[in-house]
Amino acid sequence: MKSGFSIIHGIVIASLVCLCSCKEREIYPVIPSIEYKSHYFTRDPNSGGFGNDTLIGLVFKYKDGDGDIGLGEGDTLPPYDPQPDAFNEPTNPNYYNIQVDYLEFKDGKFSPFIIPNTTDTFKIRARIGSLTPDGKFKAIRGEIDYRFLPPLYIERRDTIKLRIKILDRALNASNVVETPVIVLP
């Protein structure tokens, strides 16, 4: 009886090992891909109730075959160095790994938002922290919930769209996704 229990126990363990090892690993291309999921509005807890305190939340899904999405705080050497301008603002596009272009509805179409009294377009640039998993298999997928405060010169009730892409550490650019129409509160 004791040896019968061990044989059955061994078959169950062998079956579980086989099932676990036969499970297909997720395989994605090494170039990241993103997919728009949703957007929302929330209050900025740090605003103290003054001025424009509405944050836009942008949620998108990502997949990457080698898991090299995100930068660490120490990733400031080439090709990720900031290359600051006269105002100490980073100018190197590789310094930022999330890039959002702000589009406004004007003259019957969506086009890049021009900052008043300039010829510059308004862009949102930020850094995503490292998402690389530990272990042998690096393929990743998940969601990013990114929140930002529109600038004060954007008027409430404006109709906008956002165009998003991300870069991985190998500087591969994801596909570009665009939100549906967003009316600011």
mmCIF file of C-alpha atoms in Angstrom, residues 76-77 80-85 89-92 95:
data_model
loop_
_atom_site.group_PDB
_atom_site.id
_atom_site.type_symbol
_atom_site.label_atom_id
_atom_site.label_comp_id
_atom_site.label_asym_id
_atom_site.label_seq_id
_atom_site.Cartn_x
_atom_site.Cartn_y
_atom_site.Cartn_z
ATOM 1 C CA THR A 76 21.664 59.198 -17.690
ATOM 2 C CA LEU A 77 24.731 58.375 -19.794
ATOM 3 C CA TYR A 80 20.011 58.430 -22.472
ATOM 4 C CA ASP A 81 21.883 61.542 -21.306
ATOM 5 C CA PRO A 82 19.660 64.608 -20.871
ATOM 6 C CA GLN A 83 21.783 67.091 -22.903
ATOM 7 C CA PRO A 84 20.271 70.064 -21.006
ATOM 8 C CA ASP A 85 19.445 73.338 -22.721
ATOM 9 C CA GLU A 89 15.692 71.097 -19.511
ATOM 10 C CA PRO A 90 16.594 67.806 -21.235
ATOM 11 C CA THR A 91 16.744 68.047 -25.034
ATOM 12 C CA ASN A 92 17.783 64.497 -25.925
ATOM 13 C CA TYR A 95 16.202 60.686 -22.332
#
